Coordinates of C-alpha atoms in Angstrom, one line a residue:
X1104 CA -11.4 -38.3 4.1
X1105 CA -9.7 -34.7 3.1
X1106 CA -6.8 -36.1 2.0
X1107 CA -8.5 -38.7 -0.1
X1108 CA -11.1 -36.4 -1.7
X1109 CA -8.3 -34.1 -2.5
X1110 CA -6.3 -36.6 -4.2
X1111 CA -9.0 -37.4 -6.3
X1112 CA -10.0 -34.1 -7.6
X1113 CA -6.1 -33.4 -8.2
X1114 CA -5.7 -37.0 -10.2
X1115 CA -9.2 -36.0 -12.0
X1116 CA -7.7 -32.5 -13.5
X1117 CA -3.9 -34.4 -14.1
X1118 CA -2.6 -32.2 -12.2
X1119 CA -0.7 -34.8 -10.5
X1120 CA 2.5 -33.8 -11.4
X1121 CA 2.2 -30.4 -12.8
X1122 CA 5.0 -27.8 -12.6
X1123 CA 6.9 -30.1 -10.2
X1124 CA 9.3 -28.1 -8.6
X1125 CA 12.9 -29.4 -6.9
X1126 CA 12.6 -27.1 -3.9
X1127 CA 10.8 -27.0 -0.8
X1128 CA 7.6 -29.0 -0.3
X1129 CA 4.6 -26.7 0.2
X1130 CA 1.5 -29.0 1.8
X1131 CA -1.6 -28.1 1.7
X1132 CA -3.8 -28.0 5.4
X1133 CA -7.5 -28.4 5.2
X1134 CA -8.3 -25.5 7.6
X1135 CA -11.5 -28.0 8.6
X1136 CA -9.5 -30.8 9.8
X1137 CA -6.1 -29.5 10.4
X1138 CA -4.9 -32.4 8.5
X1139 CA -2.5 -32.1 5.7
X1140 CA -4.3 -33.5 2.7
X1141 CA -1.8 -33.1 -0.7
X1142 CA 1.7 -31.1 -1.6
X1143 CA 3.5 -29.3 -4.3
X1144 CA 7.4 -28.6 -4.5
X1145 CA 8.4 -25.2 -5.1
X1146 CA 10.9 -24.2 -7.8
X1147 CA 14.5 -24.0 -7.1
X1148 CA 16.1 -20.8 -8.2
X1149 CA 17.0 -22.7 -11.5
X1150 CA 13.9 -23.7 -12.0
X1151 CA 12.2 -20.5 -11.7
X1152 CA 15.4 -18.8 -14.1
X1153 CA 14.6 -21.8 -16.5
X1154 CA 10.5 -20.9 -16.4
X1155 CA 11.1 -17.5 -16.9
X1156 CA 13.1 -17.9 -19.9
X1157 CA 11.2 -20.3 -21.6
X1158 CA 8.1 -17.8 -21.1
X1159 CA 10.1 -15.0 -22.7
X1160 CA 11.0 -17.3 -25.8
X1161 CA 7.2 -18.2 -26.1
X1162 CA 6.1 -13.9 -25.7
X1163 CA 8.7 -13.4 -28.8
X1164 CA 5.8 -15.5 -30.7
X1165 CA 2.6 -14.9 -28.8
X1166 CA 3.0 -11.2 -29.1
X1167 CA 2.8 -11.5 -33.1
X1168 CA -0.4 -13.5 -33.1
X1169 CA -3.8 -11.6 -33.5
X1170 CA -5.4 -11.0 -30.6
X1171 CA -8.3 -12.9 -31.7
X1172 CA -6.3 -15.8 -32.3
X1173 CA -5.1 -15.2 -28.5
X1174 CA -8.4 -15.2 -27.6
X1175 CA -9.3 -18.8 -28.7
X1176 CA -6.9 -19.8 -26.7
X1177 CA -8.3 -18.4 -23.8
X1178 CA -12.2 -19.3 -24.7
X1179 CA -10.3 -23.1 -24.2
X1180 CA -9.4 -22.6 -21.0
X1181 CA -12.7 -21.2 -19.9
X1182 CA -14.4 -24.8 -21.9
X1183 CA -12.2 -27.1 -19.5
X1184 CA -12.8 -24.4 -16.4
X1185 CA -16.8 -25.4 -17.3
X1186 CA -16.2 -28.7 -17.3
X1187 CA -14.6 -29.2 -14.4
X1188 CA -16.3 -25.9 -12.1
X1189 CA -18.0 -28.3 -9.2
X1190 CA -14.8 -30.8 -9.0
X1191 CA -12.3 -27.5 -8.6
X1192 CA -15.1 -25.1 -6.8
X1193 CA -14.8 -28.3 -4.0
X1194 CA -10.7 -28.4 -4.1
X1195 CA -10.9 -24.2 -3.4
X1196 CA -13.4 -25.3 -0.3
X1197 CA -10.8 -27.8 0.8
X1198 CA -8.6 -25.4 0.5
X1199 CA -9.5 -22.1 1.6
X1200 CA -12.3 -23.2 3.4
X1201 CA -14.7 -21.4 1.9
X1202 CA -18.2 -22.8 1.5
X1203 CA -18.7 -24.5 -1.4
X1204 CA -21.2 -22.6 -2.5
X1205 CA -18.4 -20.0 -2.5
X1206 CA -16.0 -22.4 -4.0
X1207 CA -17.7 -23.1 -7.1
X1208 CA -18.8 -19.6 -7.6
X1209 CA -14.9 -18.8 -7.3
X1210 CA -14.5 -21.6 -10.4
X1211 CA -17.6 -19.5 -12.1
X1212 CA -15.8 -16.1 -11.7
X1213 CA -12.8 -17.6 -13.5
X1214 CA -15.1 -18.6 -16.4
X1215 CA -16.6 -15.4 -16.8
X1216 CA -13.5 -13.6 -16.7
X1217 CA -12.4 -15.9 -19.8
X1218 CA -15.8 -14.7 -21.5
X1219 CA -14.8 -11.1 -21.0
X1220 CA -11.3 -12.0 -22.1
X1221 CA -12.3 -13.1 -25.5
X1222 CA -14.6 -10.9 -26.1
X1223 CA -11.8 -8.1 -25.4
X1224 CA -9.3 -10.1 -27.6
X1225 CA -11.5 -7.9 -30.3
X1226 CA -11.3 -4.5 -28.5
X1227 CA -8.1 -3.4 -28.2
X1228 CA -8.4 -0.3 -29.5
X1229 CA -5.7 2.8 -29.5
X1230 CA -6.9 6.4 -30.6
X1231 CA -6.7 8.3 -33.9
X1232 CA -5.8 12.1 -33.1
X1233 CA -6.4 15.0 -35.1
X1234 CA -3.0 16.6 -35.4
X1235 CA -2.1 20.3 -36.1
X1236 CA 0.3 19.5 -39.1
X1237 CA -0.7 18.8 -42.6
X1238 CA -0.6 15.4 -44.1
X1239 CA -0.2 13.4 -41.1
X1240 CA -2.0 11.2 -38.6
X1241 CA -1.5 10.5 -35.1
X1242 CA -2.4 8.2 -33.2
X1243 CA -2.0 6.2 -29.6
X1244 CA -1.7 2.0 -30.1
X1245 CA -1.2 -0.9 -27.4
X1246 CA 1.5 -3.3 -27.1
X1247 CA 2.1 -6.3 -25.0
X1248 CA 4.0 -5.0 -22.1
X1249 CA 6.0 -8.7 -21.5
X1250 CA 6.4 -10.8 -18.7
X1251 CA 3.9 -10.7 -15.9
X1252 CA 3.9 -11.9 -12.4
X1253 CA 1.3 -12.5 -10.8
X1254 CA 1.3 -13.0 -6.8
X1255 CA -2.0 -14.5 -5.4
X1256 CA -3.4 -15.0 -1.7
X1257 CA -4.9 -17.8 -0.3
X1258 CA -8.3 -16.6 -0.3
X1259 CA -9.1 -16.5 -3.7
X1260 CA -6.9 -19.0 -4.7
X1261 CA -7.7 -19.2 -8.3
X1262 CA -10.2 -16.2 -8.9
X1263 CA -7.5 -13.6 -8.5
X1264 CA -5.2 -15.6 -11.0
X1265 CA -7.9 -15.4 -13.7
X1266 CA -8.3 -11.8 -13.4
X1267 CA -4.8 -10.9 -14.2
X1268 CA -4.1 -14.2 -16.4
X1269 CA -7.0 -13.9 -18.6
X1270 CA -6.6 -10.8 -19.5
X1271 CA -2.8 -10.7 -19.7
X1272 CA -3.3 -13.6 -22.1
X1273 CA -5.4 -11.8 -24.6
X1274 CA -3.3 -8.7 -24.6
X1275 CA -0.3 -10.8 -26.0
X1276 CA 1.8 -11.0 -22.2
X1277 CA 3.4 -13.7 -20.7
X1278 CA 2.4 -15.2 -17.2
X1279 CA 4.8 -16.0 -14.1
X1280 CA 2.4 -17.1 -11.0
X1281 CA 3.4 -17.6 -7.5
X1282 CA 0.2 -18.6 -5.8
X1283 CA 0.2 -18.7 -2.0
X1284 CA 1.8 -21.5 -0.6
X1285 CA -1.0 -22.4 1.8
X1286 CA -2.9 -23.4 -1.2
X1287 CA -0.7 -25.2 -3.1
X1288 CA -3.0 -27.5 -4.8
X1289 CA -5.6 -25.2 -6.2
X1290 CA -2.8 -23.8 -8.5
X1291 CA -1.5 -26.7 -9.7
X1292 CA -5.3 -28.1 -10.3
X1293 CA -5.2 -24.7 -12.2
X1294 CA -2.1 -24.9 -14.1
X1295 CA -3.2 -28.6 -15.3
X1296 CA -6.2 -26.8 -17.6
X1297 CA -3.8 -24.3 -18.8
X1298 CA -1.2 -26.6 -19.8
X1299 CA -4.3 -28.6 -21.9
X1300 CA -5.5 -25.2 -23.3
X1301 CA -1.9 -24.3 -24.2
X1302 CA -0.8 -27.3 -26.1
X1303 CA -3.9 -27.4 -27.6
X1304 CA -3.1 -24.0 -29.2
X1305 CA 0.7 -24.4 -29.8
X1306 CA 0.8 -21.6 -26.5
X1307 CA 2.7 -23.6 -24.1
X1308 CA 4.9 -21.1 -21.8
X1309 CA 1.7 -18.1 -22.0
X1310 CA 1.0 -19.6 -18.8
X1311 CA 3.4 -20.5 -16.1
X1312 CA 3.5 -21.9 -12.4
X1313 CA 6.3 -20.7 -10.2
X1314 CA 5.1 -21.9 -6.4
X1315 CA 6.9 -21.0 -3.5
X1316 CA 7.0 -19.0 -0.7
X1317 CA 8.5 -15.1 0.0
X1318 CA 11.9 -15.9 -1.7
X1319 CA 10.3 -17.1 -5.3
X1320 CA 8.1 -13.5 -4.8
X1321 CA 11.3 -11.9 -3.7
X1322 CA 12.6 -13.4 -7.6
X1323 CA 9.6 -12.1 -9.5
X1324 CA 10.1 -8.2 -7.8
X1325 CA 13.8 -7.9 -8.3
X1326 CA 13.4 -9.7 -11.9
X1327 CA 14.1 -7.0 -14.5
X1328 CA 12.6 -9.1 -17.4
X1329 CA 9.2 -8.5 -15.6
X1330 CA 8.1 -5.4 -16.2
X1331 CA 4.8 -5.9 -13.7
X1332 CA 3.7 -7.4 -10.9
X1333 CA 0.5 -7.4 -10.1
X1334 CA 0.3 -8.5 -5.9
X1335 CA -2.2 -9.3 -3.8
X1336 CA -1.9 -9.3 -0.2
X1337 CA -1.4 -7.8 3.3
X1338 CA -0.5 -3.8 3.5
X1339 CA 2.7 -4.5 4.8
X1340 CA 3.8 -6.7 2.0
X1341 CA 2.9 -5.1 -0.3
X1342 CA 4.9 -1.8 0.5
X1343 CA 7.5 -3.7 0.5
X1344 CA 6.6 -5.1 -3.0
X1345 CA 6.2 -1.8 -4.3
X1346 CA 9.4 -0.4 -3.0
X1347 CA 11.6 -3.6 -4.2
X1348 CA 9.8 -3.3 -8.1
X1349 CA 10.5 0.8 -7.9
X1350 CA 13.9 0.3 -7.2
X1351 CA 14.1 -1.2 -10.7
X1352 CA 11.7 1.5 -12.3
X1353 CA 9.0 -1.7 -12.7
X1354 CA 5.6 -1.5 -12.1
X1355 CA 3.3 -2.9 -9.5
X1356 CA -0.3 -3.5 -9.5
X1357 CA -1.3 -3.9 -6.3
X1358 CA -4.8 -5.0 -4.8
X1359 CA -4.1 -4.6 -0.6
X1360 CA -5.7 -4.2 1.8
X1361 CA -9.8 -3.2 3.2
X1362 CA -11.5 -2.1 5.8
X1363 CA -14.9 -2.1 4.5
X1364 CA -18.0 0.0 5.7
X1365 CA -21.2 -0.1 5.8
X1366 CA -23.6 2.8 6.4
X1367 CA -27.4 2.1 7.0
X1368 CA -29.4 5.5 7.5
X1369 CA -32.8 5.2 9.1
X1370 CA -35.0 5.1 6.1
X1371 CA -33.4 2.3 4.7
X1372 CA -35.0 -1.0 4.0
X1373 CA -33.9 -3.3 7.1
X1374 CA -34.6 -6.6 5.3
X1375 CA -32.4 -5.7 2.4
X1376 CA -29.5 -4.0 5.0
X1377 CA -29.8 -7.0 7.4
X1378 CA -28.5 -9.8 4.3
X1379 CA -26.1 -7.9 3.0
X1380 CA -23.9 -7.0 6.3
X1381 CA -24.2 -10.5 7.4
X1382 CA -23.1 -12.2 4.1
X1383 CA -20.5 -9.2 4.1
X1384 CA -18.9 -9.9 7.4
X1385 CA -19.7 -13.4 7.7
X1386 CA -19.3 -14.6 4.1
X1387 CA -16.3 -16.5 3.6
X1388 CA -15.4 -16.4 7.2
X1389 CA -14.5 -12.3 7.0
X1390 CA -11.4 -13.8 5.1
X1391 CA -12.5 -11.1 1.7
X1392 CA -10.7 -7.9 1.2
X1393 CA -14.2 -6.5 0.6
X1394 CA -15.6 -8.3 3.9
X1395 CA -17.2 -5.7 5.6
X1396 CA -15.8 -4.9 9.0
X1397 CA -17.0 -1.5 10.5
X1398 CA -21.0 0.0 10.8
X1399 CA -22.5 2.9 11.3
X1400 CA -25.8 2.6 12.3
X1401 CA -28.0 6.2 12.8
X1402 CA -29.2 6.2 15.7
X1403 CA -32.6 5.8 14.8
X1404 CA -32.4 2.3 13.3
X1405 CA -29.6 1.1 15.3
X1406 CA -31.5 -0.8 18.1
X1407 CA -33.5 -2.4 15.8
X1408 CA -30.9 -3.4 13.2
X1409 CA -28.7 -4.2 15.8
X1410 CA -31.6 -6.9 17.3
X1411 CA -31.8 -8.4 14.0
X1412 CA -28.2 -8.7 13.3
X1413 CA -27.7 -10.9 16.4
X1414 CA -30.8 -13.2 15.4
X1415 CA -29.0 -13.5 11.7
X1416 CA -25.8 -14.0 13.5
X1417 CA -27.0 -16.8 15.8
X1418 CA -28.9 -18.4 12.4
X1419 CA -25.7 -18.8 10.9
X1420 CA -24.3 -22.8 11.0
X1421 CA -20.7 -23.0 11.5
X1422 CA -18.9 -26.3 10.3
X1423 CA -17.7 -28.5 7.3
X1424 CA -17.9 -25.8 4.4
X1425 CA -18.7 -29.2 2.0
X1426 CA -22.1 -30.2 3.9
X1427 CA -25.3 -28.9 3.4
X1428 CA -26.4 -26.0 4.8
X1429 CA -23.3 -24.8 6.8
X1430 CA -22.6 -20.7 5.9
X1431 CA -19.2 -20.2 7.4
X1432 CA -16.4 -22.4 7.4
X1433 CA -13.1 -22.1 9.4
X1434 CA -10.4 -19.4 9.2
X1435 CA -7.1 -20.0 7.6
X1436 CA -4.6 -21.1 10.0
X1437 CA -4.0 -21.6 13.7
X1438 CA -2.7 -18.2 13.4
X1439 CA -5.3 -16.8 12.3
X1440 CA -7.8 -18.0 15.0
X1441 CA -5.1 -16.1 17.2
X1442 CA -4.9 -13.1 15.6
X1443 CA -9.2 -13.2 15.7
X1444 CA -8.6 -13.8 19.9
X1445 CA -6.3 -11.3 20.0
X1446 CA -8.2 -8.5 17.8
X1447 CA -11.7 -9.2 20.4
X1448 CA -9.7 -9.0 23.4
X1449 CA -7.8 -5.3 22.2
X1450 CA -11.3 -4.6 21.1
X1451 CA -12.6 -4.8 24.9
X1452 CA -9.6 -3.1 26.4
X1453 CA -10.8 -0.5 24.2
X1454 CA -14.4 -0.3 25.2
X1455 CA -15.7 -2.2 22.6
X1456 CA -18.6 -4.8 23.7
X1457 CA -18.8 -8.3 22.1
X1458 CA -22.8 -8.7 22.2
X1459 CA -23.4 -12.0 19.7
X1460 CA -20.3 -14.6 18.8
X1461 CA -16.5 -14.2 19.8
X1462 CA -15.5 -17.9 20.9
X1463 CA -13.0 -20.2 19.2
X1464 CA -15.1 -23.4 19.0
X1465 CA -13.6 -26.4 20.8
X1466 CA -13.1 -28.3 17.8
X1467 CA -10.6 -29.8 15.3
X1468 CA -10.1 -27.5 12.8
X1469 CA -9.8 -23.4 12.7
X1470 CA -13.5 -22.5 13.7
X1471 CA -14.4 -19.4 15.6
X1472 CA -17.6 -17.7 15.8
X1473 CA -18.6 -14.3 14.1
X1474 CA -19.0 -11.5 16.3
X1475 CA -20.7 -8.6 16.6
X1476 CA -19.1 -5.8 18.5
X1477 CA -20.6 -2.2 20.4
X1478 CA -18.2 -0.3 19.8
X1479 CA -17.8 4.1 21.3
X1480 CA -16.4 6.5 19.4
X1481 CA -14.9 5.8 15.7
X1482 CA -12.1 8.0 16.6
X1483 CA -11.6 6.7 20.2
X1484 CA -11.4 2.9 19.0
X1485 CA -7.9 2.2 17.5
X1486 CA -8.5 -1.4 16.8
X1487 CA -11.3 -0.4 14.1
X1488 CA -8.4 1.2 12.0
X1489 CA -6.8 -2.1 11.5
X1490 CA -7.5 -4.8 9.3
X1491 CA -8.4 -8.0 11.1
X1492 CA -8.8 -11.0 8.5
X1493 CA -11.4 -12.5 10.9
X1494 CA -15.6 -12.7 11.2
X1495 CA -15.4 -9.1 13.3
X1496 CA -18.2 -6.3 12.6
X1497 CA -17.4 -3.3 14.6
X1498 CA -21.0 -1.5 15.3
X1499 CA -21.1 2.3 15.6
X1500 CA -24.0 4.8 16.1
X1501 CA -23.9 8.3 14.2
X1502 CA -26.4 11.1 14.2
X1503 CA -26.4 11.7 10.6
X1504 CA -24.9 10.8 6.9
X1505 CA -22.0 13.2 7.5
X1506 CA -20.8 12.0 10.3
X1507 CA -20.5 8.7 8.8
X1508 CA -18.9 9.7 6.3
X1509 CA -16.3 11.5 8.3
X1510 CA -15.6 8.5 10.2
X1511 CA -15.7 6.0 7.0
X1512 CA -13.3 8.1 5.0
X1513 CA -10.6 7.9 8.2
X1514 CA -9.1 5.2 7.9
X1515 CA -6.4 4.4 5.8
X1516 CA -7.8 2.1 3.6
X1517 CA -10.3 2.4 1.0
X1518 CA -11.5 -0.4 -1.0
X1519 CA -15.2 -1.3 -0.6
X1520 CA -18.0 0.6 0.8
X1521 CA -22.1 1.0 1.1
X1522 CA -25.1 2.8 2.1
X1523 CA -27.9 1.5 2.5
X1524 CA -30.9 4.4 2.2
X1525 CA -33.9 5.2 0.0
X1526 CA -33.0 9.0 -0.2
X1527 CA -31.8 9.7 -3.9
X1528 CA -30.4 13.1 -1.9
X1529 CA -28.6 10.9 0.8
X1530 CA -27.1 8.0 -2.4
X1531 CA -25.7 10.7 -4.3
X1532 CA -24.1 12.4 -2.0
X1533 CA -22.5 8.8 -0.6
X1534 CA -21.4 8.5 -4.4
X1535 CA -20.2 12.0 -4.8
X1536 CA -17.0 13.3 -4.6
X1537 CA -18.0 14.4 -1.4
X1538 CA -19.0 11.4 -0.2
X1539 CA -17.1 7.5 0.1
X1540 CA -12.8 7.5 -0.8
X1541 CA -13.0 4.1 -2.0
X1542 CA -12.3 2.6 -5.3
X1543 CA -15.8 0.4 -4.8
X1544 CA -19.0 2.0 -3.8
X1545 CA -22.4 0.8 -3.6
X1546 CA -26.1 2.0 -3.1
X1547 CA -28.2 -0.5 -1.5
X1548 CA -26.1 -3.7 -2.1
X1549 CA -22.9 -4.7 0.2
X1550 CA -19.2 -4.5 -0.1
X1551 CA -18.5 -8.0 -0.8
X1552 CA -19.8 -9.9 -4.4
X1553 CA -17.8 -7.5 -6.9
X1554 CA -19.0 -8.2 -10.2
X1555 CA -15.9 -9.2 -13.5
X1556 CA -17.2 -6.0 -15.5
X1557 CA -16.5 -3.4 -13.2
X1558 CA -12.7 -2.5 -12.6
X1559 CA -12.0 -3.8 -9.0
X1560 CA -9.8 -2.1 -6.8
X1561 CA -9.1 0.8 -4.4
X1562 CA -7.4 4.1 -3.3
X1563 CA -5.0 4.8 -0.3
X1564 CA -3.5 1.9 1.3
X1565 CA -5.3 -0.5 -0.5
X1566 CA -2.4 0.4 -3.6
X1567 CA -4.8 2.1 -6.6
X1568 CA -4.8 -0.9 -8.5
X1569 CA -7.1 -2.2 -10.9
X1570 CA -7.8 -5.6 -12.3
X1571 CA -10.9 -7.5 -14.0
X1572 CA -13.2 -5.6 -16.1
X1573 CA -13.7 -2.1 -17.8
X1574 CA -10.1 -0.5 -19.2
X1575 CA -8.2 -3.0 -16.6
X1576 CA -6.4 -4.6 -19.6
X1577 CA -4.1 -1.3 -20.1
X1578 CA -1.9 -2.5 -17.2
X1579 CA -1.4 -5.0 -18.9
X1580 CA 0.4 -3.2 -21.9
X1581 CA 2.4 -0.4 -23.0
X1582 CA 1.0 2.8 -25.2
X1583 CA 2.8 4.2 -27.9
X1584 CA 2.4 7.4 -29.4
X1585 CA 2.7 7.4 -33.6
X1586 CA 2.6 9.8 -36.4
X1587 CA 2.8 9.3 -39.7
X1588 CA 3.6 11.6 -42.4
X1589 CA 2.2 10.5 -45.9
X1590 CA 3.1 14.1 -47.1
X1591 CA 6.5 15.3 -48.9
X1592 CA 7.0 18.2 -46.3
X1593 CA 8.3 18.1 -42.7
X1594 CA 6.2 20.4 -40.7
X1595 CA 7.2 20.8 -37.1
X1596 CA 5.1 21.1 -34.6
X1597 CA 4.2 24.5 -32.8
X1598 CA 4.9 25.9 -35.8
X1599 CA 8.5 25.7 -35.0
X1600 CA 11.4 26.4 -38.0
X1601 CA 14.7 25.2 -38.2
X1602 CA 16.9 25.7 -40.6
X1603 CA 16.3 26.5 -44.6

């Protein structure tokens, strides 16, 4: 029935045939079935050297056209992503496994980044500078930086994409993307509407499908006509993305990993702190980078929240993320139910306590249940430091706000983070510089649902990167510093003299 439904969505976009490759063939696995239900060919190394090229021939124009004009062609693409949101928003839950509730909001962040996109088209704005010499004007302007790649993971198949894409677009780059190969259909659904937004536009080669697995990414680091790569992905890889595009003095934007917390403080609303972790840890099967993953509970609270966590937790209806009323679909891969057994099982050697959840459901299919873990001492529980891409909250008590902090901020991640309190003393001082390292933090609301208009990303081994919305669109170019003198004298600078 996957396969079939599959089909049908991918023959419904045209996306039939898009960007066939001659390399590899890359299937795609419904996560809910196991089965294999479509496939895409990677590109050979020819066919990637062709790609790029032919990109790099259209930038020579693209670059040249007003932004605005760039823009339209980007409002296009967000028309077709409207018209086809529920068909694609069901392809991302085939192939991700995400509910589709999840799905088709995925499909709805793409359109809004295309809204923000256009309206941007019309804002990129430099600086005019006072200058200390007579008769002339300085000033800071953008440029389109060139080719980008653009490396995407299998949980946000097509989100992630648009972030970097839209903007790219509008700024007058080029776009190379090498989606994950577990998802191989999503991106070619994808690449169908951009193709139709393209042509419609005389813009064919702004955007531009490279699928394959680590040796097309291994291509798009080493690539010297790319000047930036914006990656998504594990830790690991990504330190080795960064070191392969610094050996070539390129640049990497890199969005890594998390190791979200959440910080509830005893005069918080429970209610409010009780739907938020759940969605956080639970949403999308804990498969987000902002899923959260560790909590600190003051002591006050904790029973209670704790009591109220497992009734949410045994709420929750595991199963086909397509049908009605099911929260959490499956994980991944095979592997990744594995690497969920293994992390639960290190996670008792270590004194941790699975109270709610922890089975791998007898099933076909990757479905596990989300668990909830008592876990001792931040700083005695190793297994909390990692990053398990899995449905595991690790549950800790703490005394007060400061020592929450303390064990929050000591891990070497930092991407998305809450507290959930109706102090204004206790908010601030989680906002302060004092308070939460991460690039995302949040009063009163979780660490997963990041909204287009704020600048998503984090700091330490999460990579500093920043994509979507606020001034995200200056990775995507290059700043240049001008003066011009409309006077008939040549001041220096510093008052410097030289010469008669």
């Amino acid at each position: 029935m996957g396969r079939e439904r599959a089909k049908t969505i991918v023959d419904r976009l045209g996306a039939g045939a898009t960007a066939a490759g001659g390399g590899q063939l890359l299937e795609s696995v419904n996560p809910a079935t196991g089965q294999v239900q479509g496939s895409v060919r990677a590109v050979t190394r020819a066919e990637y050297d062709g790609r790029v090229t032919a990109a790099l021939r259209r930038f020579e124009e693209w670059r040249m056209r007003p932004a605005p004009k760039r823009g339209e062609m980007v409002r296009r693409l967000g028309e077709l992503l409207r018209e086809h949101r529920d068909a694609l928003g069901e392809l991302v839950s085939l192939e991700s496994g995400k509910i589709r509730a999840e799905g088709v909001g995925e499909v709805q962040e793409m359109i809004d980044i295309c809204d923000f996109a256009v309206g941007l088209s019309r804002q990129l704005h430099g600086l005019t500078i006072a200058s200390e010499r007579p008769q002339h004007r300085l000033m800071e302007q953008w440029h389109p930086l060139g080719a980008v790649g653009i490396v995407t993971t299998f949980n946000f198949p097509v989100a992630v994409w648009s972030w970097n894409a839209a903007l790219a677009a509008v700024c007058g780059d080029v776009c190379l993307w090498k989606p994950s190969p577990i998802t191989p259909l999503c991106s070619a659904a994808v690449q169908a509407l951009c193709d139709r937004a393209a042509k419609e536009h005389g813009a064919e080669g702004v955007f531009n499908l490279v699928a394959g697995g680590a040796d097309v990414g291994t291509w798009l680091c080493d690539d010297p006509r790319v000047p930036l790569i914006s990656f998504t992905g594990s830790i690991a890889t990504g330190k080795s993305v960064a070191a392969r595009v610094a050996a070539r003095l390129g640049r990497a934007l890199l969005e890594l990993g998390g190791n979200n917390g959440v910080i509830v403080l005893d005069d918080a609303d429970p209610d409010l702190a009780v739907r938020a972790i759940t969605f956080g840890a639970v949403g999308t099967a804990g498969q987000r980078c902002t899923s959260t993953r560790r909590l600190f509970l003051q002591r006050g609270r904790a029973r209670g929240l704790i009591d109220r966590l497992v009734a949410a937790y045994r709420s929750v209806r595991i199963g086909d993320p397509l049908e009605p009323g099911v929260l959490m679909g499956p994980l991944i891969t095979r592997n990744a139910v594995e690497r969920y057994r293994a992390a639960l099982a290190t996670a008792r050697e270590q004194g941790g306590k699975v109270i709610c959840g922890g089975a791998v459901l007898d099933r076909p299919g990757n479905f596990v249940e989300p668990a909830l873990v008592l876990a001792p001492r931040h700083d005695a529980f190793p297994i909390a430091w990692e990053e398990t891409f899995a449905p595991i909250l690790y549950v800790f008590e703490v005394d007060d706000l400061d020592e929450a902090l303390r064990a929050h901020n000591a891990v070497p991640q930092g991407l998305s983070s809450a507290v959930f309190t109706d102090s204004l003393r206790s908010a601030e001082q989680f906002l302060s510089p004092a308070g939460s390292d991460c690039g995302i933090a949040n009063v009163n609301a979780g660490t997963s649902g990041a909204e287009i208009g704020g600048a998503f990303g984090g700091e330490k081994e999460t990579g500093g990167g920043r994509e979507s919305g606020s001034d995200a669109w200056k990775a995507y170019m290059r700043r240049q510093t001008s003066t011009v003198n409309w006077g008939r004298d040549l001041p220096l600078a510093q008052g410097i003299t030289f010469g008669t």
